[in-house]
């Protein structure tokens, strides 16, 4: 109960909104609310803005969506004055962009840095959030907006004997600001996810020797990075509004030339030509090659084999190429990586691949890492071991809603939300790109813009009508969770042990967290919900309930489903209990 909460008894006037996090989401949220005359502040754990791009400074860190699309579109002045240097901007440039946004809109005067929120308790009587930071500061706000990022809390992975190791240990997600020079060193790296795949080629080019400890290989496509071709820039610059609108009106929030054709209906020569063309283009374009690869295992196998062939082309030792080829998950069911020279790095004489499946990691020694087969000596070790994705930054806050209910308890079987935006029993709490929203399956900037604008409209509507609180109904939350499951179940996505499923964190409930129905569909649903006077939400003025529509009745626009895929879809939905058996 709020009455017994340690966070009551504060007498300061509540501000309209407290935003947690000064990454792209928190910055735009602040700018937007300020423009609407709402008194808003941000607290940020780091000493600067940028979120992901503030923390992840490992060598080779860069965005994997093209920069022309991975940048804000909400302000034409900002858009026209910034010119990206490369197709896929490197982290330092992304951080400069974040700084530029903060300066241009004078955001820092309302951001408190080096401050992490420890607790936030809803006060049932006063209808405000009482917030406490790890630094001991107390704040009150009507609305609490978590812009805490989907990949911001590293997993707690540790290894026996790690404290005895005498060399340096670096985490990709907490890289020293001054950088690291590995020249002349023997280096080990644990992990082969995106962070490792981006950093391995650079570390290998500096170090005397690099040992890569791989448990599970990932699929990676070449970025073919370089300056933005003039033709691409001109196509974008001709009408950036139209370009952005087209990006947002896609499943992934970026342009991918999605093809309606089915691989299983296409002649082998034509498949090869299409996949080659997309591979040469680079990045995620291959994901849109055929409409059935995300659903039909047969179609997916065609792409798997194509990519395996590409790995063999790049890696001269066939045994190493084989080890680098994923075999445990369909293509695209874990976030594919986008690299610059990753596979070719294994042709270097100073790079060695250790297969932890055959030679498990025993632990650290004072001099390095021991596997069941050998002791490896290192001057430095890099941990590229991933994140407690989507929920980690939220459930680490002592967050308590109505009646003192803790978010951890509410999410004991996986994160339940309504639209990925709000949680039943947690009034006036918003999550930007939260679980249950398209978020990590999309271009994050476009998802952020859509969420920020929806939340801002909602707060304006509440204020105009002197409404004090909005809360997702339990019924709407349950209906949304079911819809999230319906959206992903027909696909192959749940078949991988991915961080999308919470599979990389021991003990984390297995549940596919992001909404797989597409950013375009999702935006349409959110707009319908708002247009129906926030259906599925309970709106109050003080204790008085003003609107209580409870049910979520909005429906996603129905796209055409190729007839050939229907039996697979029906079978999976039926097996999951999401469709009655005939
Ligand atoms: P990822 O993609 O979660 O990769 C983490 C890697 O670390 C992965 O290869 C893991 O192997 C490996 N790992 C984790 N724990 C261990 C232990 N205990 N022993 C050995 N290997 C381990 O994180 P990233 O930071 O690379 O990328 C995250 C996202 O950021 C990425 O998807 C992009 O969206 C940007 P495993 O697969 O579990 O066998």
GROMACS .gro file of C-alpha atoms in nm, residues 66-225:
model
  160
   66UNK     CA    1   2.073   0.251  -4.264
   67UNK     CA    2   2.142   0.590  -4.107
   68UNK     CA    3   1.913   0.774  -4.348
   69UNK     CA    4   1.630   0.582  -4.180
   70UNK     CA    5   1.781   0.547  -3.831
   71UNK     CA    6   1.751   0.916  -3.746
   72UNK     CA    7   1.478   1.144  -3.623
   73UNK     CA    8   1.216   1.270  -3.865
   74UNK     CA    9   1.014   1.487  -3.627
   75UNK     CA   10   1.191   1.811  -3.707
   76UNK     CA   11   1.267   1.921  -4.062
   77UNK     CA   12   1.543   2.160  -3.950
   78UNK     CA   13   1.724   1.883  -3.764
   79UNK     CA   14   1.678   1.652  -4.057
   80UNK     CA   15   1.813   1.893  -4.317
   81UNK     CA   16   2.120   2.010  -4.120
   82UNK     CA   17   2.258   1.664  -4.040
   83UNK     CA   18   2.445   1.462  -4.301
   84UNK     CA   19   2.554   1.109  -4.213
   85UNK     CA   20   2.900   1.014  -4.329
   86UNK     CA   21   2.830   0.646  -4.392
   87UNK     CA   22   2.543   0.412  -4.480
   88UNK     CA   23   2.569   0.262  -4.130
   89UNK     CA   24   2.696   0.528  -3.890
   90UNK     CA   25   2.959   0.428  -3.635
   91UNK     CA   26   2.892   0.473  -3.264
   92UNK     CA   27   3.097   0.797  -3.222
   93UNK     CA   28   2.893   0.963  -3.495
   94UNK     CA   29   2.564   0.841  -3.343
   95UNK     CA   30   2.674   0.982  -3.010
   96UNK     CA   31   2.760   1.316  -3.176
   97UNK     CA   32   2.412   1.312  -3.330
   98UNK     CA   33   2.253   1.250  -2.986
   99UNK     CA   34   2.458   1.539  -2.844
  100UNK     CA   35   2.354   1.757  -3.135
  101UNK     CA   36   1.985   1.680  -3.073
  102UNK     CA   37   2.027   1.761  -2.702
  103UNK     CA   38   2.199   2.092  -2.779
  104UNK     CA   39   1.972   2.194  -3.063
  105UNK     CA   40   1.661   2.156  -2.848
  106UNK     CA   41   1.833   2.272  -2.528
  107UNK     CA   42   1.740   1.950  -2.353
  108UNK     CA   43   2.017   1.918  -2.096
  109UNK     CA   44   1.877   2.183  -1.864
  110UNK     CA   45   1.601   1.936  -1.776
  111UNK     CA   46   1.816   1.623  -1.755
  112UNK     CA   47   1.979   1.510  -1.432
  113UNK     CA   48   2.277   1.290  -1.521
  114UNK     CA   49   2.456   1.024  -1.313
  115UNK     CA   50   2.126   0.940  -1.148
  116UNK     CA   51   1.957   0.601  -1.156
  117UNK     CA   52   1.598   0.545  -1.045
  118UNK     CA   53   1.591   0.291  -0.763
  119UNK     CA   54   1.221   0.287  -0.678
  120UNK     CA   55   0.889   0.423  -0.796
  121UNK     CA   56   0.571   0.367  -0.595
  122UNK     CA   57   0.223   0.470  -0.701
  123UNK     CA   58   0.042   0.667  -0.434
  124UNK     CA   59  -0.320   0.548  -0.449
  125UNK     CA   60  -0.450   0.844  -0.253
  126UNK     CA   61  -0.264   1.130  -0.418
  127UNK     CA   62  -0.262   0.971  -0.768
  128UNK     CA   63   0.106   1.042  -0.819
  129UNK     CA   64   0.427   0.844  -0.850
  130UNK     CA   65   0.680   0.882  -0.569
  131UNK     CA   66   1.021   0.819  -0.711
  132UNK     CA   67   1.353   0.768  -0.537
  133UNK     CA   68   1.693   0.756  -0.700
  134UNK     CA   69   1.998   0.553  -0.599
  135UNK     CA   70   2.157   0.887  -0.519
  136UNK     CA   71   1.889   0.948  -0.256
  137UNK     CA   72   1.688   1.211  -0.437
  138UNK     CA   73   1.308   1.200  -0.407
  139UNK     CA   74   1.068   1.321  -0.677
  140UNK     CA   75   0.695   1.319  -0.739
  141UNK     CA   76   0.533   1.304  -1.080
  142UNK     CA   77   0.188   1.252  -1.224
  143UNK     CA   78   0.320   1.040  -1.509
  144UNK     CA   79   0.623   0.816  -1.509
  145UNK     CA   80   0.763   0.742  -1.852
  146UNK     CA   81   1.021   0.465  -1.880
  147UNK     CA   82   1.249   0.531  -2.174
  148UNK     CA   83   1.499   0.287  -2.031
  149UNK     CA   84   1.591   0.103  -2.351
  150UNK     CA   85   1.545  -0.258  -2.458
  151UNK     CA   86   1.910  -0.359  -2.446
  152UNK     CA   87   2.055  -0.152  -2.165
  153UNK     CA   88   2.115  -0.392  -1.878
  154UNK     CA   89   2.390  -0.650  -1.940
  155UNK     CA   90   2.319  -1.005  -1.825
  156UNK     CA   91   2.475  -1.106  -1.495
  157UNK     CA   92   2.687  -1.372  -1.669
  158UNK     CA   93   2.988  -1.461  -1.463
  159UNK     CA   94   3.242  -1.743  -1.470
  160UNK     CA   95   3.414  -1.948  -1.201
  161UNK     CA   96   3.747  -1.794  -1.101
  162UNK     CA   97   3.684  -1.464  -1.280
  163UNK     CA   98   3.798  -1.270  -0.974
  164UNK     CA   99   4.135  -1.444  -0.979
  165UNK     CA  100   4.214  -1.333  -1.334
  166UNK     CA  101   4.507  -1.087  -1.339
  167UNK     CA  102   4.449  -0.933  -1.684
  168UNK     CA  103   4.194  -0.674  -1.790
  169UNK     CA  104   3.828  -0.760  -1.845
  170UNK     CA  105   3.610  -0.545  -2.070
  171UNK     CA  106   3.238  -0.568  -2.134
  172UNK     CA  107   3.129  -0.453  -2.480
  173UNK     CA  108   2.826  -0.284  -2.322
  174UNK     CA  109   3.032  -0.088  -2.067
  175UNK     CA  110   3.337   0.002  -2.275
  176UNK     CA  111   3.588   0.253  -2.131
  177UNK     CA  112   3.531   0.602  -2.267
  178UNK     CA  113   3.900   0.646  -2.341
  179UNK     CA  114   3.900   0.335  -2.564
  180UNK     CA  115   4.131   0.033  -2.546
  181UNK     CA  116   4.439  -0.036  -2.756
  182UNK     CA  117   4.496  -0.411  -2.786
  183UNK     CA  118   4.825  -0.378  -2.975
  184UNK     CA  119   5.074  -0.646  -2.877
  185UNK     CA  120   4.822  -0.830  -2.658
  186UNK     CA  121   4.681  -1.180  -2.646
  187UNK     CA  122   4.307  -1.130  -2.627
  188UNK     CA  123   4.012  -1.363  -2.565
  189UNK     CA  124   3.651  -1.277  -2.644
  190UNK     CA  125   3.347  -1.466  -2.515
  191UNK     CA  126   3.033  -1.447  -2.728
  192UNK     CA  127   2.947  -1.433  -3.097
  193UNK     CA  128   2.637  -1.211  -3.101
  194UNK     CA  129   2.616  -0.877  -3.278
  195UNK     CA  130   2.851  -0.695  -3.037
  196UNK     CA  131   3.122  -0.959  -3.083
  197UNK     CA  132   3.066  -0.985  -3.458
  198UNK     CA  133   3.118  -0.609  -3.493
  199UNK     CA  134   3.419  -0.588  -3.264
  200UNK     CA  135   3.611  -0.907  -3.357
  201UNK     CA  136   3.749  -0.777  -3.691
  202UNK     CA  137   3.886  -0.460  -3.525
  203UNK     CA  138   4.030  -0.635  -3.220
  204UNK     CA  139   4.189  -0.896  -3.448
  205UNK     CA  140   4.357  -0.622  -3.651
  206UNK     CA  141   4.518  -0.478  -3.335
  207UNK     CA  142   4.595  -0.776  -3.114
  208UNK     CA  143   4.888  -1.013  -3.145
  209UNK     CA  144   4.645  -1.298  -3.107
  210UNK     CA  145   4.268  -1.322  -3.069
  211UNK     CA  146   4.080  -1.628  -2.944
  212UNK     CA  147   3.705  -1.629  -3.005
  213UNK     CA  148   3.500  -1.846  -2.768
  214UNK     CA  149   3.182  -1.941  -2.949
  215UNK     CA  150   2.893  -2.128  -2.796
  216UNK     CA  151   2.636  -2.067  -3.071
  217UNK     CA  152   2.705  -1.925  -3.416
  218UNK     CA  153   2.482  -1.649  -3.556
  219UNK     CA  154   2.386  -1.552  -3.908
  220UNK     CA  155   2.555  -1.235  -4.028
  221UNK     CA  156   2.517  -1.039  -4.350
  222UNK     CA  157   2.770  -0.797  -4.495
  223UNK     CA  158   2.696  -0.428  -4.440
  224UNK     CA  159   2.889  -0.319  -4.750
  225UNK     CA  160   2.936  -0.006  -4.551
   0.00000   0.00000   0.00000
